[in-house]
Every structure is written in C-alpha cells, then in structure tokens.
CSV table of C-alpha atoms in Angstrom, one decimal:
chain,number,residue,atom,x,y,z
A,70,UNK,CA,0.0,0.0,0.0
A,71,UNK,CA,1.5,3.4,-1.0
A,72,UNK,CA,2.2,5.5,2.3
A,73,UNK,CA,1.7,9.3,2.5
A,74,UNK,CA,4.3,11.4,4.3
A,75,UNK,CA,3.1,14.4,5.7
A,76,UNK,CA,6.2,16.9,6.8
A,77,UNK,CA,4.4,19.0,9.1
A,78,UNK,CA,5.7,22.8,8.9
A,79,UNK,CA,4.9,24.9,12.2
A,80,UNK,CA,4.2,28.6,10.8
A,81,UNK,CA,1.9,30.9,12.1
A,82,UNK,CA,-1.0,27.9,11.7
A,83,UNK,CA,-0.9,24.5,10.0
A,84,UNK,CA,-1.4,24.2,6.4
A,85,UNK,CA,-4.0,21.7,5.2
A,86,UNK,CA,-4.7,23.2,1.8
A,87,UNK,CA,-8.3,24.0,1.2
A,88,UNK,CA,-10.8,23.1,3.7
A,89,UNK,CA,-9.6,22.5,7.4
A,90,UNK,CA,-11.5,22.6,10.4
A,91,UNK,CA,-15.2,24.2,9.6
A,92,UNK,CA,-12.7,27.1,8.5
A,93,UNK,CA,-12.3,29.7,6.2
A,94,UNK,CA,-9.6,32.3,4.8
A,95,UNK,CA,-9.3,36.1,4.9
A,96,UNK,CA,-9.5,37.5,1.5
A,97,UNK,CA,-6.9,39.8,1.2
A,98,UNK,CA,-4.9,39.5,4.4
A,99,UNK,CA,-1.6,39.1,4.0
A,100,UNK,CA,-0.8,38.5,7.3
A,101,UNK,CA,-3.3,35.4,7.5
A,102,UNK,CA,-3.1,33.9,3.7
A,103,UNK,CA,-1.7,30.6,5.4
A,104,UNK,CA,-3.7,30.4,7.9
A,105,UNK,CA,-7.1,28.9,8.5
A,106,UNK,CA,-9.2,30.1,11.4
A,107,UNK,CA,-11.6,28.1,13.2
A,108,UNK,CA,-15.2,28.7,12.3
A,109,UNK,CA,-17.6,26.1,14.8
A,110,UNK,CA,-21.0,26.8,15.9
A,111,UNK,CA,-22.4,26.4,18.9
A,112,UNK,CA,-25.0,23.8,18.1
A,113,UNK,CA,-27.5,25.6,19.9
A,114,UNK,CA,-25.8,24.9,23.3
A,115,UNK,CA,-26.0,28.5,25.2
A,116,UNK,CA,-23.4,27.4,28.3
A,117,UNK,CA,-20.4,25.3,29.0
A,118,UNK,CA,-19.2,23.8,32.6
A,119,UNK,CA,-15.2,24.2,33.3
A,120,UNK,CA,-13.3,23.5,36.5
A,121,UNK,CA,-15.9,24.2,38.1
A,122,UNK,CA,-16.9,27.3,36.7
A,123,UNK,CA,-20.1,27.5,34.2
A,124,UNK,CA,-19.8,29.8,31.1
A,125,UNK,CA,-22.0,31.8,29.1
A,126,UNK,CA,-21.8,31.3,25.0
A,127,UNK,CA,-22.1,33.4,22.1
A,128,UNK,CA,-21.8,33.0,18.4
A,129,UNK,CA,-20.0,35.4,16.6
A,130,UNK,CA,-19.7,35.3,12.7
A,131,UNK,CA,-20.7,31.5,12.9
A,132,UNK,CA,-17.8,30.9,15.9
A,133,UNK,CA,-18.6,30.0,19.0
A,134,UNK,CA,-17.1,32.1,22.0
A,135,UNK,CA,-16.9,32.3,25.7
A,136,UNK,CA,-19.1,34.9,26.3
A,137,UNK,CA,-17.4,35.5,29.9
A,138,UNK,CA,-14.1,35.7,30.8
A,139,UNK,CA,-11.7,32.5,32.1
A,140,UNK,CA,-11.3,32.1,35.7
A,141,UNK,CA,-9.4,28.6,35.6
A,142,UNK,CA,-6.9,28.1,38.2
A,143,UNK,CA,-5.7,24.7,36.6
A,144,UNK,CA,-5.0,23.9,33.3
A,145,UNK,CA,-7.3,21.4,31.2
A,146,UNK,CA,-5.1,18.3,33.0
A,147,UNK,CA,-5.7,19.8,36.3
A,148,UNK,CA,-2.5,20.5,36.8
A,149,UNK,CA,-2.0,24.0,39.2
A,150,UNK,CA,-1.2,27.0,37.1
A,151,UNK,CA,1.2,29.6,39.4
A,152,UNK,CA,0.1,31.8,41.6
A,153,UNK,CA,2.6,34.6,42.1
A,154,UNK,CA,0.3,36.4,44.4
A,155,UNK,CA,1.4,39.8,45.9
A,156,UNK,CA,5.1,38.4,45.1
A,157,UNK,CA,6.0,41.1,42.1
A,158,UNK,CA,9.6,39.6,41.4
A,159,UNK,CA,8.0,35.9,41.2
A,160,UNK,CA,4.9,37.3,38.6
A,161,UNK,CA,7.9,39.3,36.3
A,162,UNK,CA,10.2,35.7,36.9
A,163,UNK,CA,7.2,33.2,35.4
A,164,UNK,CA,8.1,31.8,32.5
A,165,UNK,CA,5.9,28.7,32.4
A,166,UNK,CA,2.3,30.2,33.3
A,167,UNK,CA,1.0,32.3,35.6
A,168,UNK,CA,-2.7,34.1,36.6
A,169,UNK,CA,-3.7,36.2,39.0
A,170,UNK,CA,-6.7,38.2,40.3
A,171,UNK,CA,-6.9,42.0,39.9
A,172,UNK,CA,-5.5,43.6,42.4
A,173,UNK,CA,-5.5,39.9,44.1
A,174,UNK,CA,-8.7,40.7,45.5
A,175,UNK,CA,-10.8,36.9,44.1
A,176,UNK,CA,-13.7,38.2,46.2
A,177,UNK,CA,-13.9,41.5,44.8
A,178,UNK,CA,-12.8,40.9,41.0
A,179,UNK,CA,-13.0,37.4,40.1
A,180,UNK,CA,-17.2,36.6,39.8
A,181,UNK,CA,-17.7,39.6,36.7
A,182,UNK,CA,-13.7,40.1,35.5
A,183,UNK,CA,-12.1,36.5,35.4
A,184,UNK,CA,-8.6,36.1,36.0
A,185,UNK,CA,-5.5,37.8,34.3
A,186,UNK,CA,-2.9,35.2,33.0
A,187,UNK,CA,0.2,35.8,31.5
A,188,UNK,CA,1.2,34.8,27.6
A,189,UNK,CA,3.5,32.2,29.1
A,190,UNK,CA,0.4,30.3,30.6
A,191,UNK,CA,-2.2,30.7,27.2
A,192,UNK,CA,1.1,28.8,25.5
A,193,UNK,CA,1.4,26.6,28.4
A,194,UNK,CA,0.7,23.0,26.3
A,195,UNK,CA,-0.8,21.3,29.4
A,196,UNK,CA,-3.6,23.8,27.6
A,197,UNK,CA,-6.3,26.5,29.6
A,198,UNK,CA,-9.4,26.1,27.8
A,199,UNK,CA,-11.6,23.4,27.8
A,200,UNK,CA,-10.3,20.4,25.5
A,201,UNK,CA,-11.8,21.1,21.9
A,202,UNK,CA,-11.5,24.8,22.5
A,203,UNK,CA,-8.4,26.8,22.3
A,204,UNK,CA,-7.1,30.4,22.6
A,205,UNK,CA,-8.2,32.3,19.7
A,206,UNK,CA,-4.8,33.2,17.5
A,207,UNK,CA,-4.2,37.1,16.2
A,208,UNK,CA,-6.2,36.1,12.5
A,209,UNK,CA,-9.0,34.4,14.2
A,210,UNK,CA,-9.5,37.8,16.2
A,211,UNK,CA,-9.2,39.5,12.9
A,212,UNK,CA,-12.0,37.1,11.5
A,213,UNK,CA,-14.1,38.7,14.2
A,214,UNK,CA,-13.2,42.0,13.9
A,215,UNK,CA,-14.2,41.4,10.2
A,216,UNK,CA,-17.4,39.8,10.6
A,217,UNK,CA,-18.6,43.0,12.5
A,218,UNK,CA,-17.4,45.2,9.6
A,219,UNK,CA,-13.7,46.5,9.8
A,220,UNK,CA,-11.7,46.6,6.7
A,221,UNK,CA,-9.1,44.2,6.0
A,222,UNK,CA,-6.8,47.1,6.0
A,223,UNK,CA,-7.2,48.2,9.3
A,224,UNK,CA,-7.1,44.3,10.7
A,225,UNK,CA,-3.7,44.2,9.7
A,226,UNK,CA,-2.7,47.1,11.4
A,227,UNK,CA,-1.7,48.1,14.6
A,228,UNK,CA,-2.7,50.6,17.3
A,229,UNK,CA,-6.8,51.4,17.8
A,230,UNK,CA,-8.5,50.9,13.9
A,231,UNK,CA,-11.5,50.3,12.6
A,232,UNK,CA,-14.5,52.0,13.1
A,233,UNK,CA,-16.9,51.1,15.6
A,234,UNK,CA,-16.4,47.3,16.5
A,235,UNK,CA,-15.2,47.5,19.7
A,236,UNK,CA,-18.8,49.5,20.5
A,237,UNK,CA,-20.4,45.9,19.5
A,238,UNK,CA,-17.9,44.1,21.4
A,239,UNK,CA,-18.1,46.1,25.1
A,240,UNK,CA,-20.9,45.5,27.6
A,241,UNK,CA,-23.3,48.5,27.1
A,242,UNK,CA,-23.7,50.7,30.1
A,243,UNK,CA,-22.0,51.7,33.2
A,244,UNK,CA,-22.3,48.2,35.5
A,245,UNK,CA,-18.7,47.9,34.9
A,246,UNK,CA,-17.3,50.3,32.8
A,247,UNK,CA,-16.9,54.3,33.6
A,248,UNK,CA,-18.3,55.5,30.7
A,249,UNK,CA,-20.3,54.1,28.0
A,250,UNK,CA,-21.1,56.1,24.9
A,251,UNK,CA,-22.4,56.8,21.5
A,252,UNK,CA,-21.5,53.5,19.8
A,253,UNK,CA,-21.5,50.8,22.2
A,254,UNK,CA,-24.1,48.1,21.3
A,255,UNK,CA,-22.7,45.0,22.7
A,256,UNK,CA,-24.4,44.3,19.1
A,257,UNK,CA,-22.2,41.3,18.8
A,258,UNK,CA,-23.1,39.9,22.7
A,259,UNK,CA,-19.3,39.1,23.1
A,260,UNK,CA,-20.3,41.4,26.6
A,261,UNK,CA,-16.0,42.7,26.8
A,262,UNK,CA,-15.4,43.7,30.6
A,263,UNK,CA,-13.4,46.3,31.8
A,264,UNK,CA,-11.1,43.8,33.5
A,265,UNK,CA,-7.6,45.6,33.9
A,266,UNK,CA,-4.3,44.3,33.5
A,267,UNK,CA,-1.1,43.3,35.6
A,268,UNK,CA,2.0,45.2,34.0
A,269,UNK,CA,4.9,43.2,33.7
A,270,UNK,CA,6.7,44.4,36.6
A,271,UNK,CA,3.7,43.3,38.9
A,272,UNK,CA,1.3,46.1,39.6
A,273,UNK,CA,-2.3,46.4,38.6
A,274,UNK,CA,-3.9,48.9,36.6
A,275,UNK,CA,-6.9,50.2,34.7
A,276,UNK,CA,-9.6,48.5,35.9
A,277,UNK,CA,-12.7,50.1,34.7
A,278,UNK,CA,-11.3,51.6,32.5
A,279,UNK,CA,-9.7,49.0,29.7
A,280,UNK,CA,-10.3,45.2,28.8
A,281,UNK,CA,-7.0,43.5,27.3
A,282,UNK,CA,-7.9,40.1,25.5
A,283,UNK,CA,-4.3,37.7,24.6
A,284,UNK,CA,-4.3,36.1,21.4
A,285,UNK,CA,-2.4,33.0,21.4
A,286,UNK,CA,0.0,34.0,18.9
A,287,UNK,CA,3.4,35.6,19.3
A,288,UNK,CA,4.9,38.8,17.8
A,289,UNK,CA,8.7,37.7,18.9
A,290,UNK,CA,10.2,35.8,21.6
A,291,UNK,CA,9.5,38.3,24.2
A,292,UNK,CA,5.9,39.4,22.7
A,293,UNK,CA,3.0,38.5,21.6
A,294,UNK,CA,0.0,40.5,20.0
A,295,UNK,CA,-3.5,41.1,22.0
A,296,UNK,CA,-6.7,43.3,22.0
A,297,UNK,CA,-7.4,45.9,23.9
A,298,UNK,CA,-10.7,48.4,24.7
A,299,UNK,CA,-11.0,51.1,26.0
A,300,UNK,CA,-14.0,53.5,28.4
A,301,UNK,CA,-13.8,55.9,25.4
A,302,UNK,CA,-13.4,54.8,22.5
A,303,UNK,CA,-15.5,52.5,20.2
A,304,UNK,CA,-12.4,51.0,18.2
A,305,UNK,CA,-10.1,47.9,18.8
A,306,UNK,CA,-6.6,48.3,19.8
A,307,UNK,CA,-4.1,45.9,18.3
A,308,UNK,CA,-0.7,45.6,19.8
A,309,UNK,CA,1.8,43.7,21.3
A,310,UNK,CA,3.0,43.3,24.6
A,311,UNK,CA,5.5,41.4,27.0
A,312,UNK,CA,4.6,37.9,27.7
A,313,UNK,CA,4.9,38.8,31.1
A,314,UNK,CA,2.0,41.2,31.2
A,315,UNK,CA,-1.3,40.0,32.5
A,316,UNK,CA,-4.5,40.0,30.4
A,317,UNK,CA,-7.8,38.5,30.2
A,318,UNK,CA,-8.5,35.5,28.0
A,319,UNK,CA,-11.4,34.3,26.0
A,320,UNK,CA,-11.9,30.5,24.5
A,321,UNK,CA,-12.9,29.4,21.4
A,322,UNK,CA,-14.5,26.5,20.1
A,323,UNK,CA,-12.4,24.2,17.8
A,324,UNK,CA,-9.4,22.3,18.2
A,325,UNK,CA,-6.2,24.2,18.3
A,326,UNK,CA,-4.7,24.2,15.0
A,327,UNK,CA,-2.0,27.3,15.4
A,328,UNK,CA,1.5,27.4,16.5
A,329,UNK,CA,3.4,30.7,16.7
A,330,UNK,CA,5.1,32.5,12.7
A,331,UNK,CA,8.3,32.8,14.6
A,332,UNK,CA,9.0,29.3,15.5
A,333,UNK,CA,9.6,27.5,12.4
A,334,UNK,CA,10.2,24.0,12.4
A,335,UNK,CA,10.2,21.1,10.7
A,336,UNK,CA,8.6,17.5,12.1
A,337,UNK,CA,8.0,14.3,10.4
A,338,UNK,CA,5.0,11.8,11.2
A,339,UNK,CA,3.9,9.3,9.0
A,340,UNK,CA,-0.1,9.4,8.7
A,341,UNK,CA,-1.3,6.9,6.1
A,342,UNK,CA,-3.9,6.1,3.9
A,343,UNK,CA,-5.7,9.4,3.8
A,344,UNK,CA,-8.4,9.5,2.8
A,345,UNK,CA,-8.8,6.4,5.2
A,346,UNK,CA,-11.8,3.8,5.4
A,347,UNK,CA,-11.7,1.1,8.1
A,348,UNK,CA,-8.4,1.8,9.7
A,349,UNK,CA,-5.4,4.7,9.8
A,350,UNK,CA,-1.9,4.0,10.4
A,351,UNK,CA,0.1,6.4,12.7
A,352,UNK,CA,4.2,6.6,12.9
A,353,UNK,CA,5.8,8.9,15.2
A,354,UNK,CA,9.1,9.7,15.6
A,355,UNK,CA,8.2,10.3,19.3
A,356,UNK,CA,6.3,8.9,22.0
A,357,UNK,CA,2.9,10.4,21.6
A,358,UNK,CA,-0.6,11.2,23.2
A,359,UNK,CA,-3.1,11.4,19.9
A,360,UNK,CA,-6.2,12.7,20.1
A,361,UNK,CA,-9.1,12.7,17.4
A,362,UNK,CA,-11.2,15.4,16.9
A,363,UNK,CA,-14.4,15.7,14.7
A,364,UNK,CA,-15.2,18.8,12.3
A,365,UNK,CA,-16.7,20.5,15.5
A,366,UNK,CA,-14.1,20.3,17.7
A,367,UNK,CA,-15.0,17.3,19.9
A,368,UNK,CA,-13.1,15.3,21.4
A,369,UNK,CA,-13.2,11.2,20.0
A,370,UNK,CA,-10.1,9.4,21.4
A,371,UNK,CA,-7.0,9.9,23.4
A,372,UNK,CA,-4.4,6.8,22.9
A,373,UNK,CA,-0.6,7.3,24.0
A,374,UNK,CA,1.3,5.2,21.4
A,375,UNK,CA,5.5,4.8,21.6
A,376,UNK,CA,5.5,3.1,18.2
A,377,UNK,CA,3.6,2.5,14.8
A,378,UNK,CA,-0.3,2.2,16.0
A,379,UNK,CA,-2.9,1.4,13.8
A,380,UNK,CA,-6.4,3.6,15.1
A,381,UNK,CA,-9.8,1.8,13.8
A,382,UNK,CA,-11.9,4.4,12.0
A,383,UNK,CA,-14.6,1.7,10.9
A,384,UNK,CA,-17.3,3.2,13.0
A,385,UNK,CA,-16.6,6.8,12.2
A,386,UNK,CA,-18.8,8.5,9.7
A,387,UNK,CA,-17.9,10.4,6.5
A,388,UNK,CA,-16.7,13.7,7.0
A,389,UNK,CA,-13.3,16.0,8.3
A,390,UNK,CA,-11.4,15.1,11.2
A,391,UNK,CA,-8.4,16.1,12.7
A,392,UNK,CA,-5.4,13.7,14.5
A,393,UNK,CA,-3.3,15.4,16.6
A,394,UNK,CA,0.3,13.9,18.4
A,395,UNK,CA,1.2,15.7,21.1
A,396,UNK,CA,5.1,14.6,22.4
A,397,UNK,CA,7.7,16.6,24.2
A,398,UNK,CA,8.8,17.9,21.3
A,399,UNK,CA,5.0,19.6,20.2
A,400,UNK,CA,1.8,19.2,19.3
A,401,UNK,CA,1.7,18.2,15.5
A,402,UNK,CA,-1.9,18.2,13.7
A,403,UNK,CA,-3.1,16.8,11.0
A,404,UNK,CA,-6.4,16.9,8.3
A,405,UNK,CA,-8.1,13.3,8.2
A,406,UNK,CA,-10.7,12.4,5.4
A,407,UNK,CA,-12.9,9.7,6.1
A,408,UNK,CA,-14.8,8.4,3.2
C-alpha cells in the first residue's frame, strides 16, 4: 500500500490546503493567507461547565465564543497553574504560566472580570481552555473583527483601527465600565469587561477603564499580539505586549490548530492512507498522546502510542477530522478524510 508522508511545517498555523476545520480564509490579508481560522458553531448549546466554573456562549460570525471571561486556576489536566500572588519579582520571573486576580482581590474581581494570566500560561501546552477549544490566534480575532465590519486594512494594522467594533464588542452601560457612549451596542453579545491588567513588573492597573484580551499568537520571543478596549473609545486596539503582562482570556470553540510565525520548524510523522476507510496508520518519531477530533471540535479518542499504531476508523462516519500527536517535542496536527 502506497504511504503518504506528511512533513508537518509549524508557521503561524498549519497548512492543510483548502478546507480544514469548519474554517475559512481572509481574502486579502496578508498576514493570514496561510492560515485557516476556526469557524464552529455552537449547536445551539448556550453554556459550558469548566473547572468548576459555568460559562455563558455566544456566536459570533458562525464561531462560538466564551461569552465571559476565564477564571481557571488549573489547566485542562488539572494541573496547578502559578500563583505569584502579591510576590512582584515571582509574577515578572514566570516563565511557564501564571494568573492572578486583579489587584489579588478573588472576592472583589473574580465573579464579573475573570482572571489575568500571562502569555507564558495561554502557550502553556498542558492547555487552559476546555479540550476542543483553544485560545483564539491574532487572525481568528481578525476574522471577528471582520465579521462586525472592519476593513481588511485596518485588521492588519496596529494601534486602535476600525471604526466602531469595539462599541459591538463592550458591555453596554456603566455596571462595569466608567463611561459608556455613542456606539457601544454590545451588538455582537461578546459582553467585553473592563477587566484591567497586571503590567509586567507586577502592579495592577486600569480596571474600569480598559479590557486586554491575549491572542495565542506571538509577535517575537518576548511578545505576543493582544486586543485591547478602551471606556472611550469604540475602536479595537491591536498591539503587542511582553509575555509577562497580565490580560484577560477568552476561548474558542475548535481544536487548536495554530503554533506561533516565529517558531519555524520542521517534524516528520507518518499518517497513512488518507483519505482512510476502516483503519489509519500512525508513525511517530516520538512517544505520543493522539487525540481525534471531529469537524466541530470534539473530542473522539485519546491513545498514548510509543511506536507505529494502527487507530480503527470503521465506525466513524464520513466527514473532516483532525489527528493530533502531542510529544515533548509539540503538538503536530493533521487533516483526516474519512470516506
């Protein structure tokens, strides 16, 4: 039987040619053309249970989002993520993950704001979101920012652009923010909270005042872009920041496709036949956790091979799917056709 290689190149997502995960492109945007972002609906369910915390939903531009922010103290395997605390030096020292509450009051902030986490814990791969949901990357916030009408132009550029799509993106009204103007709709019912942010040095500022959202992509080893809004203004701010800075985070629905432009590498797992029928044949070069997702990001198997492994598909039924192998050395993903 003829055997497919697959030599899986990490840019700023994973290439699978034309159709992908429920996804799309963005016509025109340079800065996306490889990528495909992650476009799956709700299904009708309006909330989601997480470590013990129960979540809101909205759809947005056919993508289903967290419609509150994360409040997770433990990543999806339940391992601890790191608590600096009131200990400045050990919050600017994290390099592995860390969250804390604004102005590390839980009582006071946590129940409307979430936590603040820093970049190093949204690229953490023990994972914070729920298992077939993910961090949305800096295209698939652009894919939003499109669907509620700013030009591709301004998507690809930096600073506050657009027009008014962060007035359909804030919470209408003064509950949480200190002003609320002309403009802001919360059209969109993505319901963005002023939730402040924890400056890289340690110290809190601006709540009430601004919301700072991390993508989960990087800008350069010591950045990585976000969103920001602001009391007075209706516009979204694109920049990016120090991985050490605290921010808010949102989940999307989908399996995590994306890995970071700047870390380019080369990995080499042997996936064959695709398209498959009764049975698919998986080679890694390392020890390995797969995992099997459908077209709508759920979760179907978890197997930890060391060596070839042959997965039955016989029961699956026609459609996308997507194989992940997750070893010490990444997480590589991969397009599966069932026929």
């Amino acid at each position: 039987m003829k055997r497919l290689f697959f030599l899986f190149v990490l840019l700023s997502s994973q290439v699978f040619g034309q159709g992908g995960l429920g996804s799309v492109v963005l016509p025109g945007n340079v800065t996306c053309e490889n990528e495909y972002i992650n476009v799956a609906p709700c299904g009708g369910v309006d909330t989601i249970t997480y470590k013990g915390y129960t979540y809101d939903l909205v759809e947005i531009g056919g993508q289903c989002w967290f419609r509150e922010n994360l409040k997770t103290t433990i990543y999806s395997d339940d391992s601890p993520i790191d608590y600096p605390g009131t200990d400045e030096v050990a919050w600017q020292n994290n390099t592995t993950g860390a969250y804390a509450w604004y102005d590390n009051d839980s009582i006071g902030y946590a129940p409307d704001y979430g936590a603040l986490y820093s970049w190093h814990a949204v690229a953490n791969p023990l994972g914070l979101c729920p298992v077939g949901w993910h961090i949305p990357t800096d295209c698939e916030w652009m894919y939003v920012e499109g669907t509620l009408g700013m030009s591709t132009a301004d998507q690809e550029s930096t600073g506050f652009r657009g027009t008014d799509e962060g007035g359909k993106l804030k919470e209408s009204g003064t509950a949480h923010w200190d002003s609320s103007g002309a403009g802001v709709t919360n059209s969109s019912g993505f319901t963005g909270l002023p939730g402040g942010h924890r400056y890289a040095i340690g110290f809190f500022i601006n709540i009430s005042r601004s919301g700072g959202w991390w993508s989960s992509t990087e800008s350069s080893t010591s950045d990585a872009w976000y969103r920001i809004m602001e009391d007075d203004r209706i516009s979204v701010g694109r920049y990016n920041y120090a991985k050490t800075f605290g921010f808010s985070v949102r989940c999307l629905k989908g399996a995590n496709i994306s890995s970071s432009k700047e870390s380019i590498n080369f990995r080499r797992i042997n996936i064959y036949p695709n398209p498959v029928a009764n049975y698919v044949v998986v080679e890694p070069e390392h020890p390995s956790t797969l995992t099997l997702y459908n077209a709508q990001g759920q979760l179907l198997l978890t197997k930890d091979i060391n060596h070839t492994h042959t997965l039955n598909t016989s029961h699956l039924s026609k459609g996308i799917y997507f194989l992940r192998a997750k070893s010490e050395k990444g997480v590589y993903s991969q397009k599966v056709i069932k026929q």
